[in-house]
Coordinates of N, CA and C in Angstrom, one line a residue:
Chain A
N1 N -14.4 42.2 81.4 CA -14.5 40.5 81.1 C -15.5 40.0 82.1
A2 N -16.5 39.8 81.5 CA -17.8 39.2 82.2 C -17.6 37.7 82.7
G3 N -16.6 36.9 82.2 CA -16.7 35.6 82.6 C -17.7 34.8 81.9
V4 N -18.4 34.1 82.5 CA -19.4 33.1 82.1 C -20.9 33.8 82.4
T5 N -21.8 34.1 81.2 CA -23.1 34.6 81.5 C -24.1 33.7 81.1
Q6 N -25.1 33.7 82.0 CA -26.2 32.8 81.8 C -27.4 33.7 81.9
T7 N -28.3 33.4 80.7 CA -29.7 34.0 80.9 C -30.7 33.1 80.5
P8 N -31.9 33.0 80.9 CA -32.3 34.1 82.3 C -31.9 33.3 83.5
K9 N -32.0 34.2 84.4 CA -31.9 33.6 85.9 C -33.0 32.9 86.3
F10 N -34.0 33.0 85.9 CA -35.3 32.2 86.5 C -36.3 32.3 85.3
Q11 N -36.8 31.0 85.2 CA -37.6 30.4 84.2 C -38.8 29.8 84.9
V12 N -40.1 29.6 84.4 CA -41.0 28.9 84.7 C -41.8 28.4 83.2
L13 N -41.7 27.1 83.0 CA -42.4 26.8 81.9 C -43.6 25.7 82.1
K14 N -44.4 25.4 81.4 CA -45.5 24.4 81.3 C -44.8 23.2 80.7
T15 N -45.4 22.2 81.1 CA -45.1 21.0 80.5 C -45.3 20.9 79.1
G16 N -44.1 20.5 78.2 CA -44.3 20.4 76.7 C -43.8 21.6 76.1
Q17 N -43.7 22.7 76.9 CA -43.1 23.9 76.3 C -41.5 23.7 76.1
S18 N -40.9 24.5 75.0 CA -39.7 24.2 74.7 C -39.0 25.7 75.0
M19 N -37.8 25.6 75.0 CA -37.0 26.9 75.7 C -35.5 26.7 75.5
T20 N -34.6 27.7 75.5 CA -33.3 27.8 75.0 C -32.7 28.6 76.4
L21 N -31.6 27.8 77.1 CA -30.6 28.4 78.3 C -29.6 29.0 77.4
Q22 N -29.5 30.2 77.9 CA -28.2 30.9 76.8 C -27.0 31.0 77.9
C23 N -25.7 30.8 77.3 CA -24.6 30.7 78.0 C -23.7 31.3 76.9
A24 N -23.0 32.4 77.4 CA -21.8 32.9 76.9 C -20.7 33.2 77.7
Q25 N -19.5 32.9 77.2 CA -18.3 33.3 77.9 C -17.3 34.2 77.0
D26 N -16.5 35.0 77.6 CA -15.6 36.0 76.8 C -14.1 35.8 77.3
M27 N -13.8 34.6 77.5 CA -12.4 34.2 78.0 C -11.8 33.5 77.0
N28 N -12.3 33.2 75.8 CA -11.9 32.5 74.6 C -11.6 31.0 75.1
H29 N -12.3 30.6 75.9 CA -12.4 29.1 76.6 C -12.7 28.1 75.4
E30 N -11.7 27.0 75.4 CA -12.2 25.9 74.5 C -13.3 25.0 74.9
Y31 N -13.3 24.8 76.1 CA -14.2 23.9 76.8 C -15.4 24.4 77.3
M32 N -16.5 24.1 77.1 CA -17.9 24.4 77.7 C -18.5 23.4 78.1
S33 N -19.4 23.5 79.0 CA -20.2 22.4 79.8 C -21.5 22.8 80.5
W34 N -22.4 22.0 80.3 CA -23.7 22.2 81.1 C -23.9 21.3 82.0
Y35 N -24.2 21.6 83.3 CA -24.6 20.9 84.4 C -25.9 21.1 85.0
R36 N -26.7 20.1 85.6 CA -27.6 20.6 86.4 C -27.5 20.3 87.9
Q37 N -28.1 20.8 88.7 CA -27.8 20.6 90.0 C -29.1 20.2 91.0
D38 N -29.2 19.3 91.5 CA -30.5 18.7 92.1 C -30.0 18.5 93.7
P39 N -31.0 18.6 94.5 CA -30.8 18.3 96.0 C -30.3 16.7 96.1
G40 N -29.2 16.7 97.1 CA -28.8 15.3 97.3 C -28.1 14.5 96.0
M41 N -28.0 15.3 94.8 CA -27.2 14.8 93.8 C -26.3 15.1 93.0
G42 N -25.9 16.5 93.8 CA -24.4 17.1 93.3 C -25.3 17.6 91.9
L43 N -23.8 18.0 91.1 CA -23.9 18.6 89.8 C -23.9 17.3 88.7
R44 N -24.5 17.1 88.0 CA -24.6 16.1 86.9 C -24.2 16.9 85.5
L45 N -23.3 16.3 84.7 CA -23.1 16.8 83.4 C -24.1 16.2 82.2
I46 N -24.6 17.4 81.8 CA -25.6 17.2 80.5 C -24.9 16.8 79.2
H47 N -24.4 17.8 78.8 CA -23.6 18.0 77.5 C -22.2 18.8 78.0
Y48 N -21.4 18.7 76.9 CA -20.2 19.4 76.7 C -19.5 19.4 75.4
S49 N -18.6 20.5 75.3 CA -18.2 20.8 74.0 C -16.5 21.1 74.3
V50 N -15.8 20.4 73.4 CA -14.2 20.7 73.6 C -13.7 21.8 72.2
G51 N -14.9 22.4 71.6 CA -14.5 23.4 70.8 C -15.5 23.6 69.7
A52 N -15.8 24.6 69.0 CA -16.7 24.9 68.2 C -16.8 23.8 67.2
G53 N -18.1 23.7 67.1 CA -18.6 22.3 66.3 C -18.7 21.2 66.7
I54 N -18.1 20.8 68.0 CA -18.0 19.7 68.4 C -18.6 19.6 70.0
T55 N -19.5 18.6 70.0 CA -20.3 18.7 71.5 C -20.4 17.2 71.6
D56 N -20.6 16.6 73.0 CA -20.7 15.3 73.2 C -21.6 15.1 74.4
Q57 N -22.2 14.1 74.7 CA -23.2 13.7 75.8 C -22.5 13.8 77.0
G58 N -23.1 14.1 78.0 CA -22.6 13.6 79.5 C -23.2 12.9 80.0
E59 N -23.6 13.0 81.5 CA -24.2 11.9 82.3 C -25.8 11.7 82.1
V60 N -26.5 12.9 81.6 CA -28.0 13.0 81.8 C -28.4 13.8 80.5
P61 N -28.0 13.2 79.4 CA -28.4 14.1 78.1 C -29.6 14.3 77.5
N62 N -30.5 13.2 78.1 CA -31.8 12.9 77.6 C -32.7 14.2 77.7
G63 N -33.5 14.5 76.6 CA -34.4 15.8 76.8 C -33.7 16.9 76.4
Y64 N -32.4 16.9 76.3 CA -31.6 18.3 75.9 C -30.9 18.2 74.6
N65 N -30.6 19.4 74.1 CA -29.7 19.3 73.0 C -29.0 20.6 73.0
V66 N -27.8 20.5 72.4 CA -26.7 21.6 72.6 C -26.1 21.7 71.0
S67 N -25.5 23.0 70.9 CA -24.8 23.3 69.5 C -23.7 24.1 70.0
R68 N -22.5 24.4 69.1 CA -21.5 25.1 69.4 C -21.1 25.5 68.2
S69 N -21.8 26.6 67.9 CA -21.3 27.3 66.5 C -20.2 28.5 66.6
T70 N -20.0 28.9 67.8 CA -19.0 29.8 67.9 C -18.3 29.3 69.2
T71 N -17.2 29.9 69.4 CA -16.6 29.7 70.8 C -17.0 30.4 71.8
E72 N -17.8 31.3 71.6 CA -18.2 32.2 72.8 C -19.6 31.5 73.5
D73 N -20.3 31.0 72.6 CA -21.8 30.5 73.0 C -21.9 29.1 73.2
F74 N -22.9 28.7 74.1 CA -23.1 27.2 74.2 C -24.5 27.2 74.8
P75 N -25.6 27.3 73.8 CA -27.0 27.3 74.4 C -27.4 25.9 74.5
L76 N -28.3 25.8 75.7 CA -28.7 24.5 76.0 C -30.4 24.8 75.8
R77 N -30.9 23.5 75.0 CA -32.4 23.6 74.4 C -33.0 22.4 75.2
L78 N -34.2 22.9 75.8 CA -35.2 21.7 76.2 C -36.1 21.7 75.2
L79 N -36.3 20.3 74.7 CA -37.3 20.0 73.6 C -38.6 20.2 73.9
S80 N -38.9 19.6 75.1 CA -40.3 19.3 75.5 C -40.3 19.2 77.0
A81 N -40.5 20.4 77.8 CA -40.1 20.4 79.3 C -40.9 19.3 79.8
A82 N -40.4 18.6 81.0 CA -41.0 17.9 81.9 C -40.6 18.4 83.3
P83 N -41.7 18.0 84.1 CA -41.3 18.6 85.5 C -39.9 17.7 86.2
S84 N -39.6 16.6 85.6 CA -38.3 16.1 86.0 C -37.5 17.0 85.6
Q85 N -37.3 17.9 84.8 CA -36.3 18.9 84.4 C -36.4 20.1 85.5
T86 N -37.2 20.3 86.2 CA -37.1 21.2 87.3 C -35.5 21.0 87.9
S87 N -34.9 22.3 88.0 CA -33.6 22.0 88.4 C -32.9 23.6 88.2
V88 N -31.4 23.5 88.7 CA -30.8 24.5 88.7 C -29.7 24.3 87.5
Y89 N -29.6 25.3 86.5 CA -28.6 24.7 85.4 C -27.6 25.7 85.6
F90 N -26.3 25.2 85.4 CA -25.0 25.9 85.6 C -24.2 25.4 84.2
C91 N -23.8 26.6 83.7 CA -23.1 26.5 82.4 C -21.6 27.1 82.9
A92 N -20.4 26.1 82.3 CA -19.2 26.6 82.7 C -18.0 26.2 81.7
S93 N -17.0 26.9 81.9 CA -16.1 26.9 80.9 C -14.5 27.0 81.3
R94 N -13.5 26.4 80.4 CA -12.2 26.2 80.9 C -11.3 26.4 79.5
T95 N -10.2 26.7 79.9 CA -9.1 26.4 78.8 C -8.6 25.0 78.6
I96 N -8.1 24.9 77.5 CA -7.5 23.3 77.3 C -6.5 23.1 78.5
T97 N -5.7 23.8 79.2 CA -5.0 23.7 80.5 C -6.0 23.4 81.4
R98 N -5.9 22.1 82.0 CA -7.1 21.8 82.9 C -6.9 22.5 84.4
R99 N -5.5 22.9 84.6 CA -5.2 23.3 86.0 C -5.7 24.4 86.5
N100 N -6.4 25.3 85.8 CA -7.3 26.1 86.3 C -8.6 25.8 86.7
G101 N -9.1 24.8 86.4 CA -10.5 24.3 86.7 C -11.4 25.0 85.8
Y102 N -12.7 24.7 86.1 CA -13.8 25.3 85.3 C -14.1 26.8 86.0
T103 N -14.8 27.6 85.1 CA -15.4 28.9 85.8 C -17.0 28.6 85.4
F104 N -17.7 29.0 86.5 CA -18.9 28.6 86.3 C -19.9 30.2 86.2
G105 N -21.1 29.7 85.7 CA -22.0 30.9 85.5 C -22.7 31.0 86.6
S106 N -23.8 32.0 86.8 CA -24.3 31.8 88.0 C -25.6 31.1 88.0
G107 N -26.1 30.5 87.1 CA -27.1 29.7 87.1 C -28.4 30.3 86.4
T108 N -29.3 29.3 86.1 CA -30.6 29.5 85.8 C -31.5 28.4 86.5
R109 N -32.5 29.0 87.3 CA -33.3 28.3 88.1 C -34.6 28.2 87.3
L110 N -34.8 26.8 86.9 CA -35.8 26.4 86.2 C -36.9 25.5 87.0
T111 N -38.1 26.1 86.7 CA -39.4 25.2 87.3 C -40.1 24.9 86.0
V112 N -40.5 23.8 86.0 CA -41.5 23.1 85.1 C -42.7 22.7 85.8
V113 N -43.8 23.3 85.3 CA -45.1 23.1 85.9 C -46.1 22.2 85.4
Chain B
A1 N -14.9 3.9 84.2 CA -15.9 5.1 84.7 C -15.1 6.0 85.8
Q2 N -15.5 7.2 86.0 CA -14.8 7.9 87.0 C -16.1 8.2 88.0
R3 N -15.8 8.4 89.4 CA -16.8 8.7 90.3 C -16.2 9.1 91.5
V4 N -16.8 10.0 92.1 CA -16.6 11.0 93.2 C -17.3 10.5 94.5
T5 N -17.0 10.2 95.5 CA -18.0 9.8 96.6 C -17.6 10.8 97.9
Q6 N -18.5 11.5 98.4 CA -18.6 12.5 99.2 C -19.5 12.0 100.5
P7 N -18.9 11.1 101.4 CA -19.9 10.3 102.5 C -20.8 11.1 103.5
E8 N -20.5 12.6 103.6 CA -21.3 13.4 104.5 C -22.0 14.1 103.8
K9 N -23.2 14.0 103.9 CA -24.4 15.1 103.1 C -24.4 16.3 104.1
L10 N -24.3 16.2 105.5 CA -24.2 17.4 106.2 C -23.0 17.1 107.3
L11 N -22.6 18.4 107.7 CA -21.2 18.4 108.6 C -21.6 19.8 109.6
S12 N -21.6 19.6 110.8 CA -21.7 20.8 111.7 C -20.7 20.7 112.6
V13 N -19.9 21.9 112.8 CA -18.8 22.1 113.4 C -18.7 23.4 114.2
F14 N -18.0 23.3 115.6 CA -18.4 24.5 116.1 C -17.0 25.5 115.7
K15 N -17.3 26.8 115.9 CA -16.3 27.8 115.4 C -15.1 27.4 116.2
G16 N -13.9 27.6 115.5 CA -12.8 27.3 116.2 C -12.0 25.9 116.2
A17 N -13.2 25.0 115.8 CA -12.6 23.4 115.7 C -12.3 22.9 114.5
P18 N -11.5 21.8 114.4 CA -10.9 21.6 113.1 C -12.1 21.3 112.0
V19 N -12.0 21.2 110.9 CA -12.9 20.8 109.8 C -12.1 19.6 109.1
E20 N -12.7 18.6 108.9 CA -12.4 17.7 107.6 C -13.6 17.2 106.7
L21 N -13.5 17.5 105.4 CA -14.5 17.2 104.4 C -13.9 16.1 103.8
K22 N -14.6 14.9 103.6 CA -14.1 13.5 103.2 C -14.5 13.7 101.5
C23 N -13.5 13.0 100.9 CA -13.6 12.9 99.5 C -12.9 11.7 99.0
N24 N -13.5 10.6 98.5 CA -12.8 9.6 97.8 C -13.1 9.4 96.0
Y25 N -12.3 9.0 95.7 CA -12.7 8.9 94.2 C -12.3 7.5 93.8
S26 N -12.7 7.5 92.3 CA -12.5 6.0 91.7 C -12.1 6.5 90.1
Y27 N -11.1 6.3 89.6 CA -10.8 6.6 88.4 C -9.4 5.7 87.8
S28 N -9.4 5.3 86.7 CA -8.3 4.3 86.3 C -7.1 5.1 86.0
G29 N -7.1 6.2 85.6 CA -5.9 7.1 85.1 C -5.4 8.1 86.2
S30 N -4.5 8.9 85.8 CA -4.0 10.0 86.6 C -5.1 11.0 87.0
P31 N -5.7 11.3 88.3 CA -6.5 12.2 88.3 C -6.1 13.4 88.7
E32 N -7.1 14.4 88.2 CA -7.0 15.9 88.8 C -8.0 16.0 89.6
L33 N -7.7 16.6 90.7 CA -8.8 16.7 91.6 C -9.1 18.2 92.3
F34 N -10.4 18.4 92.5 CA -10.4 20.0 92.7 C -11.3 19.9 93.9
W35 N -11.5 21.1 94.8 CA -12.7 21.6 95.5 C -13.3 22.7 95.1
Y36 N -14.7 22.5 94.9 CA -15.5 23.8 94.9 C -16.3 24.4 95.9
V37 N -16.5 25.5 96.1 CA -17.5 25.9 97.1 C -18.6 26.5 96.9
Q38 N -19.7 26.7 97.2 CA -20.7 27.4 96.9 C -21.5 27.8 98.1
Y39 N -21.4 29.0 98.1 CA -21.9 29.7 99.2 C -23.5 30.1 98.9
S40 N -24.4 30.5 99.7 CA -25.8 30.3 99.7 C -26.4 31.0 98.1
R41 N -26.8 30.2 97.4 CA -27.5 30.6 96.0 C -26.5 31.4 95.2
Q42 N -25.3 30.9 95.5 CA -24.2 31.7 94.5 C -23.8 30.7 93.4
R43 N -22.8 31.2 92.6 CA -22.2 30.1 91.9 C -21.3 29.5 92.4
L44 N -20.6 28.4 91.7 CA -19.6 27.6 92.5 C -18.2 28.4 92.1
Q45 N -17.5 28.3 93.1 CA -16.1 29.0 93.0 C -15.3 27.9 93.2
L46 N -14.1 28.0 92.5 CA -13.0 27.0 92.6 C -12.2 27.5 94.0
L47 N -12.1 26.4 94.7 CA -11.3 26.5 96.1 C -10.0 26.0 95.9
L48 N -9.7 25.0 95.7 CA -8.5 24.3 95.6 C -8.4 23.2 94.5
R49 N -7.0 23.1 93.9 CA -6.7 22.2 92.9 C -5.5 21.4 93.3
H50 N -5.4 20.0 93.4 CA -4.5 19.2 93.7 C -3.0 19.4 93.2
I51 N -3.2 20.1 91.9 CA -2.0 20.3 91.4 C -1.2 21.4 92.0
S52 N -1.8 22.4 92.7 CA -0.9 23.5 92.9 C -0.7 23.5 94.4
R53 N -1.1 22.5 95.4 CA -0.9 22.3 96.6 C -0.7 23.6 97.4
E54 N -1.8 24.4 97.2 CA -2.0 25.7 97.8 C -3.0 25.7 99.0
S55 N -3.0 26.8 99.7 CA -3.8 26.6 100.6 C -4.8 28.1 100.5
I56 N -5.8 27.8 100.5 CA -6.8 29.0 100.3 C -7.9 29.0 101.5
K57 N -8.0 30.4 102.1 CA -8.8 30.5 103.0 C -8.7 29.5 104.0
G58 N -7.3 29.2 104.3 CA -7.2 28.2 105.4 C -7.1 26.8 105.2
F59 N -7.8 26.5 103.9 CA -8.2 24.9 103.7 C -6.9 24.6 102.9
T60 N -6.6 23.3 103.3 CA -5.5 22.5 102.3 C -6.5 21.0 102.2
A61 N -5.8 20.5 101.1 CA -6.3 19.3 100.6 C -4.9 18.3 100.0
D62 N -4.8 17.1 100.4 CA -3.5 16.5 100.1 C -4.2 15.4 99.3
L63 N -3.6 15.0 98.0 CA -4.2 13.6 97.2 C -3.3 12.6 97.7
N64 N -3.9 11.4 98.1 CA -3.6 10.5 98.6 C -4.1 9.2 97.7
K65 N -3.0 8.8 96.7 CA -3.4 8.0 95.8 C -3.6 6.7 96.2
G66 N -2.9 6.1 97.4 CA -3.1 5.0 97.9 C -4.5 4.5 98.5
E67 N -5.0 5.6 99.0 CA -6.2 5.5 99.8 C -7.5 6.3 98.8
T68 N -7.1 6.7 97.4 CA -7.8 7.3 96.5 C -8.8 8.4 97.2
S69 N -8.0 9.4 98.1 CA -8.7 10.3 98.6 C -8.3 11.6 98.6
F70 N -9.2 12.7 98.7 CA -8.7 14.0 98.6 C -9.4 14.8 99.7
H71 N -9.2 14.6 100.7 CA -10.0 15.1 102.0 C -9.7 16.8 102.0
L72 N -10.6 17.6 102.5 CA -10.4 19.1 102.6 C -10.5 19.2 104.1
K73 N -9.3 20.0 104.7 CA -9.0 20.2 105.9 C -8.8 21.6 106.1
K74 N -9.3 22.1 107.4 CA -9.0 23.2 107.9 C -8.8 23.2 109.4
P75 N -7.8 23.9 110.2 CA -7.6 23.4 111.5 C -8.5 24.3 112.4
F76 N -8.8 25.5 112.1 CA -9.8 26.3 112.8 C -11.0 26.9 111.8
A77 N -12.0 26.3 112.3 CA -13.3 26.7 111.4 C -13.8 28.2 111.7
Q78 N -14.2 28.9 110.8 CA -14.9 30.2 110.9 C -16.4 30.4 110.5
E79 N -16.9 31.3 111.1 CA -18.6 31.1 110.6 C -18.7 31.3 109.1
E80 N -18.0 32.1 108.5 CA -17.9 32.3 107.1 C -17.7 31.0 106.1
D81 N -17.4 29.9 106.8 CA -17.0 28.8 106.0 C -18.3 28.0 105.8
S82 N -19.5 28.3 106.4 CA -20.5 27.6 106.3 C -21.0 27.8 104.7
A83 N -20.9 26.6 104.1 CA -21.4 26.7 102.6 C -21.5 25.1 102.3
M84 N -21.8 25.0 100.9 CA -21.5 23.9 100.2 C -20.6 23.4 99.7
Y85 N -19.9 22.2 100.0 CA -18.6 22.0 99.4 C -18.8 20.7 98.3
Y86 N -18.1 20.8 97.1 CA -18.1 19.8 96.3 C -16.5 19.3 95.9
C87 N -16.5 17.9 95.9 CA -15.2 17.7 95.1 C -15.5 17.2 94.0
A88 N -14.4 17.4 93.1 CA -14.6 17.1 91.8 C -13.5 16.5 91.2
L89 N -13.4 15.6 90.0 CA -12.4 15.0 89.5 C -12.3 15.1 88.2
M90 N -11.4 15.6 87.5 CA -11.2 15.9 86.0 C -10.5 14.6 85.4
G91 N -11.5 14.0 84.5 CA -10.8 12.8 83.9 C -11.5 12.5 82.4
N92 N -10.9 12.2 81.4 CA -11.5 11.9 80.1 C -12.2 13.2 79.4
E93 N -11.5 14.5 79.9 CA -12.3 15.8 79.5 C -13.4 16.0 80.2
K94 N -13.9 15.5 81.2 CA -15.0 15.7 81.8 C -14.7 15.9 83.4
L95 N -15.4 16.7 83.9 CA -15.5 17.3 85.5 C -16.4 16.6 86.0
T96 N -16.5 15.7 87.0 CA -17.1 14.8 87.7 C -17.4 15.2 89.1
F97 N -18.6 15.5 89.6 CA -18.7 16.2 90.9 C -19.1 14.9 91.9
G98 N -18.9 15.0 93.3 CA -19.7 14.3 94.1 C -20.9 14.9 94.4
T99 N -21.5 14.3 95.5 CA -23.0 14.9 95.8 C -22.9 16.0 96.8
G100 N -21.8 16.5 97.4 CA -21.7 17.6 98.0 C -21.9 17.5 99.5
T101 N -21.1 18.2 100.2 CA -21.2 18.1 101.8 C -21.6 19.7 102.2
R102 N -22.8 19.9 103.0 CA -23.3 21.2 103.5 C -22.7 21.2 104.6
L103 N -21.8 22.3 104.9 CA -20.9 22.5 106.1 C -21.6 23.8 106.9
T104 N -21.9 23.3 108.3 CA -22.4 24.7 108.8 C -21.5 24.7 110.0
I105 N -21.2 26.0 110.2 CA -20.5 26.4 111.4 C -21.1 26.9 112.6
I106 N -21.0 26.4 113.6 CA -21.8 26.8 114.9 C -21.1 27.8 115.9
P107 N -21.9 29.0 115.8 CA -21.2 30.0 116.6 C -20.6 29.5 118.1

């Protein structure tokens, strides 16, 4: 049981490049979310999903796309990277039963130059 | 809209002294509140959830609906408590975080 797995751990992109951050969970969790963590701003919700085929926007969705074709995977796509997207990205998942809270991945540190 | 406020960005406490990390929230419904901890460059870990009313690593937190607060407390700080602490609110299927408090325990 690996929990929530994120790849890559580190990435450097040039402005305008696109890429996909991968997130997979093996706990059969229905809910999955993507957050970005920036100094002094805490964690802000980018997109979330309540099940396969269902996604919705969070607080800061602009410049990001998601899809949820399977229960296990929830990739985050950067369409055209900008320096403002330099951040640490965390994926998280949970069951419908809220009481256990979210389980987080180890994060992807992204730098856009 | 739901909001979580952690008024202290930084908090330094001597080893053995009591710790209190403040958290206030705004939410129109019945909230579910959590504390998460992040040790240096690691993933976030769930520390406490208000529903369970448990004590983890000596920390406790009580939900005060009248004051809309969920402060985290520990009677005697230990050096290994140094970390980033986030208060979070679950509402409308979304988990909203505060900006976090960096706790440093002074030996």
